[in-house]
Amino acid sequence: MRLVFIGECMVEIAPDGAAFRKGFAGDTFNMAWYARQLCPQEWGVDFVSAIGADAISDELAAFMDTAGVGTAHVQRHADRTVGLYMISLKDGERSFSYWRSQSAARRVADDPTLLDAAFDGADVVCLSGITIAVLEGAGRDNLAAALERFRAGGGRVAFDPNIRPRLWESVDSMRSEVMRFAALSDIVLASFDDEATYFGDATPLETLHRYQGIGVAQIIVKNGPDPVLGTLNGETVTFEPEPVRRVVDSTAAGDSFNAGFLVSALSGAGMSQSIAAGAALSREVIQHAGALSDEAVAAQKLFK
Ligand code: ADP
């Protein structure tokens, strides 16, 4: 199996006592990182992105290599660098500031031939609403066309809408682009909160029906601690996540869920079992600090 994740990975600056700690994270990269930790050794997990040619870009590439995430399709744009975000803590509440408007990852879909090369031989290509939000110029059209070619060759596309209005030129364009890329997908992994806010869905079932209506075969609707809904070719299941007594840091809950789900599904598990695998991992992830948690991977049991 070969899984390909496409998007942006940023430098993370997080408070650490009176100082700051540097890390790397970003939704589709988090998915790739967790997928790599969970999947069999012989599988390939690649991250497709664009970074700069400076020291911090080299550090990011080295970080990916060390994690076992393939970087053969990470482009280098010498006139750009990686995006950055800083976490601020006030009275226990975290808020985020971003510097990413010129990040190299916005240009990952400039060249259709590089997209085709990156997707070649993959079983699944996974992207998110953030991946498409940040693309510049012809990037979205290039990516949509490359995904169509990939599917025509038998590949499957997974899409997490990850709706972030701040990243979009307008809410209307956000809605139409999310639906356009969902329609190009075989699997949609949505979070009900976002969908309710920006599409006005009254229930997770309405979210599911909206994506069914545009022809998506498999739809998963996550909903924090509430039941996860899943449907595949007309069969719908509900899964109740085991409650967590204390949430330490909810960052990457949805990302790790997606990784657990995809690895399990590609291993041949049925939908309920794959949802359970996603929920088991994300349940651990939210009980540990930070987006990428070795402890959470070690603590979860379903992949052992
Ligand atoms: P996102 O991070 O995309 O907003 P959610 O908050 O919906 O995603 O969470 C994704 C998954 O993480 C949920 O489907 C669930 O399995 C798990 N999860 C999130 N919050 C909790 C919680 N408080 N207790 C147990 N599981 C949770």
Short mmCIF file of C-alpha atoms and ligand atoms in Angstrom, two decimals:
data_model
loop_
_atom_site.label_atom_id
_atom_site.label_comp_id
_atom_site.label_asym_id
_atom_site.label_seq_id
_atom_site.Cartn_x
_atom_site.Cartn_y
_atom_site.Cartn_z
CA MET A 1 0.00 0.00 0.00
CA ARG A 2 1.08 3.56 -0.63
CA LEU A 3 -0.65 6.51 1.01
CA VAL A 4 -0.04 10.04 -0.20
CA PHE A 5 -0.97 13.13 1.79
CA ILE A 6 -0.82 16.56 0.18
CA GLY A 7 -0.82 19.92 1.94
CA GLU A 8 1.10 22.29 4.14
CA CYS A 9 3.31 21.61 7.16
CA MET A 10 4.22 24.64 9.25
CA VAL A 11 6.69 25.52 11.96
CA GLU A 12 4.92 25.48 15.32
CA ILE A 13 6.09 27.81 18.08
CA ALA A 14 4.53 26.65 21.35
CA PRO A 15 4.86 28.13 24.86
CA ASP A 16 7.16 26.09 27.12
CA GLY A 17 7.35 27.76 30.52
CA ALA A 18 8.76 31.24 29.95
CA ALA A 19 10.33 30.17 26.63
CA PHE A 20 9.05 28.71 23.36
CA ARG A 21 9.50 25.31 21.79
CA LYS A 22 9.74 24.74 18.06
CA GLY A 23 7.87 21.92 16.36
CA PHE A 24 6.30 21.10 13.00
CA ALA A 25 2.62 20.43 12.27
CA GLY A 26 -0.20 20.92 9.79
CA ASP A 27 -3.39 18.94 9.27
CA THR A 28 -2.47 16.65 6.34
CA PHE A 29 1.08 16.30 7.63
CA ASN A 30 -0.31 15.22 11.03
CA MET A 31 -2.38 12.60 9.19
CA ALA A 32 0.73 11.37 7.34
CA TRP A 33 2.74 11.26 10.56
CA TYR A 34 0.11 9.21 12.42
CA ALA A 35 -0.48 6.95 9.41
CA ARG A 36 3.27 6.25 9.27
CA GLN A 37 3.39 5.35 12.98
CA LEU A 38 0.43 2.96 12.65
CA CYS A 39 0.84 1.27 9.29
CA PRO A 40 2.91 -1.81 8.45
CA GLN A 41 6.61 -1.16 7.83
CA GLU A 42 6.39 -2.15 4.17
CA TRP A 43 3.75 0.43 3.31
CA GLY A 44 4.78 3.77 1.83
CA VAL A 45 3.57 7.05 3.31
CA ASP A 46 4.53 10.19 1.38
CA PHE A 47 3.91 13.84 2.07
CA VAL A 48 3.55 16.04 -0.99
CA SER A 49 4.23 19.70 -0.39
CA ALA A 50 6.50 22.61 -1.22
CA ILE A 51 9.04 24.14 1.15
CA GLY A 52 11.89 26.64 0.82
CA ALA A 53 15.63 26.13 0.40
CA ASP A 54 16.61 27.72 3.73
CA ALA A 55 17.78 26.19 7.00
CA ILE A 56 14.32 25.82 8.55
CA SER A 57 13.03 24.10 5.39
CA ASP A 58 15.97 21.67 5.64
CA GLU A 59 15.06 21.04 9.27
CA LEU A 60 11.47 20.31 8.32
CA ALA A 61 12.56 17.87 5.60
CA ALA A 62 14.88 16.15 8.10
CA PHE A 63 12.03 15.93 10.61
CA MET A 64 9.83 14.20 8.02
CA ASP A 65 12.63 11.81 7.05
CA THR A 66 13.24 10.90 10.68
CA ALA A 67 9.53 10.20 11.13
CA GLY A 68 9.64 7.87 8.12
CA VAL A 69 7.37 10.08 6.00
CA GLY A 70 8.58 10.09 2.39
CA THR A 71 9.82 13.45 1.07
CA ALA A 72 10.63 12.49 -2.54
CA HIS A 73 7.75 14.70 -3.73
CA VAL A 74 8.43 17.70 -1.53
CA GLN A 75 9.29 20.52 -3.94
CA ARG A 76 11.80 23.26 -3.13
CA HIS A 77 10.96 26.87 -3.95
CA ALA A 78 14.06 28.97 -3.30
CA ASP A 79 12.13 32.27 -3.21
CA ARG A 80 9.80 31.11 -0.42
CA THR A 81 9.94 29.41 2.96
CA VAL A 82 7.64 27.41 5.23
CA GLY A 83 4.67 28.95 7.05
CA LEU A 84 4.70 29.47 10.81
CA TYR A 85 2.20 29.63 13.63
CA MET A 86 2.48 30.52 17.27
CA ILE A 87 0.35 29.21 20.11
CA SER A 88 -0.53 31.70 22.87
CA LEU A 89 -1.78 30.52 26.24
CA LYS A 90 -4.03 32.74 28.35
CA ASP A 91 -5.84 31.37 31.40
CA GLY A 92 -5.45 27.84 30.02
CA GLU A 93 -7.06 28.77 26.67
CA ARG A 94 -4.97 28.41 23.53
CA SER A 95 -5.14 30.79 20.59
CA PHE A 96 -3.21 30.73 17.33
CA SER A 97 -1.45 33.37 15.19
CA TYR A 98 -0.36 32.47 11.65
CA TRP A 99 2.30 33.68 9.24
CA ARG A 100 1.65 31.65 6.12
CA SER A 101 0.38 34.01 3.41
CA GLN A 102 3.59 33.58 1.38
CA SER A 103 4.38 29.99 2.31
CA ALA A 104 5.94 27.72 -0.31
CA ALA A 105 3.14 25.16 0.14
CA ARG A 106 0.77 27.51 -1.70
CA ARG A 107 2.61 26.57 -4.86
CA VAL A 108 2.58 22.78 -4.50
CA ALA A 109 0.06 22.42 -7.34
CA ASP A 110 1.72 24.84 -9.81
CA ASP A 111 3.04 22.01 -11.99
CA PRO A 112 0.58 19.25 -13.06
CA THR A 113 3.39 16.88 -14.07
CA LEU A 114 4.77 16.96 -10.50
CA LEU A 115 1.32 16.12 -9.14
CA ASP A 116 0.96 13.17 -11.52
CA ALA A 117 4.42 11.90 -10.53
CA ALA A 118 3.58 12.22 -6.82
CA PHE A 119 0.26 10.38 -7.15
CA ASP A 120 1.60 7.68 -9.47
CA GLY A 121 1.26 4.24 -7.86
CA ALA A 122 -0.59 5.51 -4.77
CA ASP A 123 -3.60 3.64 -3.43
CA VAL A 124 -5.03 6.69 -1.69
CA VAL A 125 -4.37 10.41 -2.03
CA CYS A 126 -5.58 12.38 0.97
CA LEU A 127 -6.11 16.14 1.06
CA SER A 128 -8.05 18.66 3.11
CA GLY A 129 -9.95 21.90 2.82
CA ILE A 130 -6.78 23.60 4.07
CA THR A 131 -4.74 22.06 1.25
CA ILE A 132 -7.02 23.65 -1.33
CA ALA A 133 -7.64 26.90 0.59
CA VAL A 134 -3.97 27.89 0.47
CA LEU A 135 -3.33 27.09 -3.22
CA GLU A 136 -2.46 30.04 -5.46
CA GLY A 137 -3.06 30.74 -9.13
CA ALA A 138 -4.07 27.70 -11.16
CA GLY A 139 -3.29 25.39 -8.22
CA ARG A 140 -6.86 24.33 -7.45
CA ASP A 141 -7.68 23.57 -11.07
CA ASN A 142 -4.39 21.71 -11.50
CA LEU A 143 -5.03 19.65 -8.39
CA ALA A 144 -8.64 18.87 -9.34
CA ALA A 145 -7.53 17.67 -12.78
CA ALA A 146 -4.70 15.57 -11.32
CA LEU A 147 -7.12 13.95 -8.87
CA GLU A 148 -9.46 13.14 -11.76
CA ARG A 149 -6.60 11.46 -13.67
CA PHE A 150 -5.57 9.59 -10.51
CA ARG A 151 -9.11 8.27 -10.00
CA ALA A 152 -9.44 7.36 -13.66
CA GLY A 153 -6.38 5.15 -13.12
CA GLY A 154 -8.08 3.37 -10.21
CA GLY A 155 -6.81 5.44 -7.25
CA ARG A 156 -8.99 6.59 -4.39
CA VAL A 157 -9.22 10.12 -2.99
CA ALA A 158 -9.89 10.94 0.67
CA PHE A 159 -10.88 14.49 1.68
CA ASP A 160 -11.30 16.17 5.06
CA PRO A 161 -13.15 19.47 4.45
CA ASN A 162 -11.42 21.05 7.51
CA ILE A 163 -13.30 24.29 7.00
CA ARG A 164 -11.23 27.39 7.90
CA PRO A 165 -12.95 30.55 6.61
CA ARG A 166 -9.93 32.73 7.48
CA LEU A 167 -7.94 31.01 4.74
CA TRP A 168 -10.48 31.63 1.99
CA GLU A 169 -11.11 34.62 -0.24
CA SER A 170 -14.84 34.41 0.57
CA VAL A 171 -17.26 32.10 2.35
CA ASP A 172 -19.10 31.47 -0.93
CA SER A 173 -15.95 30.33 -2.67
CA MET A 174 -15.05 28.21 0.38
CA ARG A 175 -18.39 26.41 0.20
CA SER A 176 -18.26 25.83 -3.54
CA GLU A 177 -14.62 24.66 -3.56
CA VAL A 178 -15.22 22.30 -0.62
CA MET A 179 -18.16 20.76 -2.48
CA ARG A 180 -16.17 20.62 -5.73
CA PHE A 181 -13.32 18.64 -4.13
CA ALA A 182 -15.73 16.48 -2.13
CA ALA A 183 -17.37 15.53 -5.43
CA LEU A 184 -13.92 14.36 -6.63
CA SER A 185 -13.51 12.16 -3.56
CA ASP A 186 -14.28 8.56 -2.69
CA ILE A 187 -14.09 9.17 1.06
CA VAL A 188 -15.14 12.36 2.88
CA LEU A 189 -14.06 12.67 6.53
CA ALA A 190 -16.04 15.62 7.90
CA SER A 191 -16.35 17.24 11.34
CA PHE A 192 -19.94 18.11 12.17
CA ASP A 193 -19.09 21.35 14.03
CA ASP A 194 -17.57 22.94 10.93
CA GLU A 195 -20.21 21.59 8.59
CA ALA A 196 -23.08 22.83 10.78
CA THR A 197 -21.54 26.30 11.05
CA TYR A 198 -20.79 26.88 7.37
CA PHE A 199 -23.32 24.68 5.58
CA GLY A 200 -26.17 25.03 8.07
CA ASP A 201 -26.60 21.27 8.60
CA ALA A 202 -28.96 20.68 11.54
CA THR A 203 -27.73 17.14 12.28
CA PRO A 204 -24.76 14.89 11.36
CA LEU A 205 -27.20 12.93 9.19
CA GLU A 206 -27.86 16.09 7.15
CA THR A 207 -24.11 16.46 6.61
CA LEU A 208 -23.94 12.86 5.48
CA HIS A 209 -26.87 13.33 3.09
CA ARG A 210 -25.38 16.50 1.60
CA TYR A 211 -22.21 14.61 0.59
CA GLN A 212 -24.22 11.59 -0.49
CA GLY A 213 -26.21 13.92 -2.71
CA ILE A 214 -23.10 14.77 -4.76
CA GLY A 215 -22.16 11.12 -5.15
CA VAL A 216 -19.55 10.48 -2.44
CA ALA A 217 -19.43 6.72 -1.77
CA GLN A 218 -18.07 6.76 1.79
CA ILE A 219 -18.76 9.52 4.31
CA ILE A 220 -17.65 9.73 7.92
CA VAL A 221 -19.03 12.49 10.15
CA LYS A 222 -16.98 13.08 13.32
CA ASN A 223 -18.58 14.99 16.14
CA GLY A 224 -16.18 15.47 19.08
CA PRO A 225 -17.29 13.21 21.97
CA ASP A 226 -20.63 12.50 20.25
CA PRO A 227 -21.37 9.52 17.99
CA VAL A 228 -19.50 9.17 14.71
CA LEU A 229 -21.68 8.46 11.67
CA GLY A 230 -20.38 6.46 8.73
CA THR A 231 -21.89 5.38 5.46
CA LEU A 232 -20.63 3.28 2.59
CA ASN A 233 -22.75 2.57 -0.47
CA GLY A 234 -26.00 3.02 1.44
CA GLU A 235 -25.05 1.13 4.64
CA THR A 236 -24.96 3.53 7.60
CA VAL A 237 -23.39 2.85 11.02
CA THR A 238 -23.11 4.81 14.28
CA PHE A 239 -20.15 4.56 16.63
CA GLU A 240 -20.12 5.90 20.21
CA PRO A 241 -16.62 7.10 21.21
CA GLU A 242 -15.51 5.98 24.64
CA PRO A 243 -15.63 9.11 26.85
CA VAL A 244 -12.40 10.81 27.93
CA ARG A 245 -12.28 12.03 31.50
CA ARG A 246 -9.92 14.93 30.87
CA VAL A 247 -9.10 16.41 27.48
CA VAL A 248 -5.54 17.77 27.66
CA ASP A 249 -5.22 19.17 24.11
CA SER A 250 -7.74 18.57 21.37
CA THR A 251 -5.27 19.52 18.60
CA ALA A 252 -5.15 16.91 15.83
CA ALA A 253 -8.17 14.94 17.10
CA GLY A 254 -9.68 14.88 13.62
CA ASP A 255 -6.31 14.39 11.88
CA SER A 256 -5.37 11.37 13.98
CA PHE A 257 -8.87 9.96 13.58
CA ASN A 258 -8.44 10.13 9.79
CA ALA A 259 -5.06 8.38 9.95
CA GLY A 260 -6.41 5.58 12.14
CA PHE A 261 -9.45 5.19 9.93
CA LEU A 262 -7.52 5.11 6.65
CA VAL A 263 -4.81 2.70 7.80
CA SER A 264 -7.42 0.37 9.24
CA ALA A 265 -9.64 0.53 6.12
CA LEU A 266 -6.66 -0.09 3.81
CA SER A 267 -5.68 -3.06 5.98
CA GLY A 268 -9.03 -4.59 5.03
CA ALA A 269 -11.12 -3.75 8.09
CA GLY A 270 -14.82 -2.99 7.66
CA MET A 271 -16.26 0.48 8.22
CA SER A 272 -17.25 0.04 11.89
CA GLN A 273 -13.86 -1.36 12.78
CA SER A 274 -12.09 1.42 10.88
CA ILE A 275 -14.13 4.08 12.68
CA ALA A 276 -13.29 2.37 15.99
CA ALA A 277 -9.59 2.50 15.06
CA GLY A 278 -9.82 6.23 14.26
CA ALA A 279 -11.68 6.94 17.49
CA ALA A 280 -9.24 4.87 19.58
CA LEU A 281 -6.25 6.82 18.29
CA SER A 282 -7.85 10.27 18.54
CA ARG A 283 -9.01 9.44 22.07
CA GLU A 284 -5.36 8.98 23.08
CA VAL A 285 -4.17 11.99 21.11
CA ILE A 286 -6.48 14.39 22.99
CA GLN A 287 -5.12 13.10 26.31
CA HIS A 288 -1.60 14.21 25.38
CA ALA A 289 -0.16 17.64 24.65
CA GLY A 290 0.75 18.70 21.11
CA ALA A 291 -0.40 17.68 17.64
CA LEU A 292 2.05 14.78 17.21
CA SER A 293 2.24 12.47 20.20
CA ASP A 294 4.47 9.39 20.40
CA GLU A 295 2.84 8.59 23.73
CA ALA A 296 -0.62 8.56 22.14
CA VAL A 297 0.58 6.14 19.45
CA ALA A 298 2.19 3.90 22.08
CA ALA A 299 -0.90 4.00 24.32
CA GLN A 300 -3.53 3.04 21.78
CA LYS A 301 -4.15 -0.65 21.47
CA LEU A 302 -6.07 -1.38 18.29
CA PHE A 303 -3.07 -1.51 16.00
CA LYS A 304 -0.97 -3.73 18.27
P1 ADP B 1 -11.82 17.88 14.72
O1 ADP B 1 -10.50 17.87 15.42
O2 ADP B 1 -11.69 17.69 13.25
O3 ADP B 1 -12.74 18.99 15.12
P2 ADP B 1 -13.54 16.19 16.35
O4 ADP B 1 -13.49 17.18 17.47
O5 ADP B 1 -14.88 15.90 15.78
O6 ADP B 1 -12.55 16.53 15.16
O7 ADP B 1 -12.90 14.85 16.90
C1 ADP B 1 -12.47 13.81 16.08
C2 ADP B 1 -12.63 12.51 16.82
O8 ADP B 1 -11.88 12.56 18.04
C3 ADP B 1 -14.05 12.22 17.26
O9 ADP B 1 -14.79 11.59 16.23
C4 ADP B 1 -13.84 11.28 18.43
O10 ADP B 1 -13.60 9.97 17.98
C5 ADP B 1 -12.56 11.82 19.04
N1 ADP B 1 -12.89 12.75 20.14
C6 ADP B 1 -12.90 14.09 20.09
N2 ADP B 1 -13.25 14.61 21.30
C7 ADP B 1 -13.47 13.56 22.11
C8 ADP B 1 -13.85 13.41 23.50
N3 ADP B 1 -14.07 14.47 24.28
N4 ADP B 1 -13.97 12.15 23.98
C9 ADP B 1 -13.73 11.06 23.22
N5 ADP B 1 -13.37 11.13 21.92
C10 ADP B 1 -13.24 12.36 21.37
#
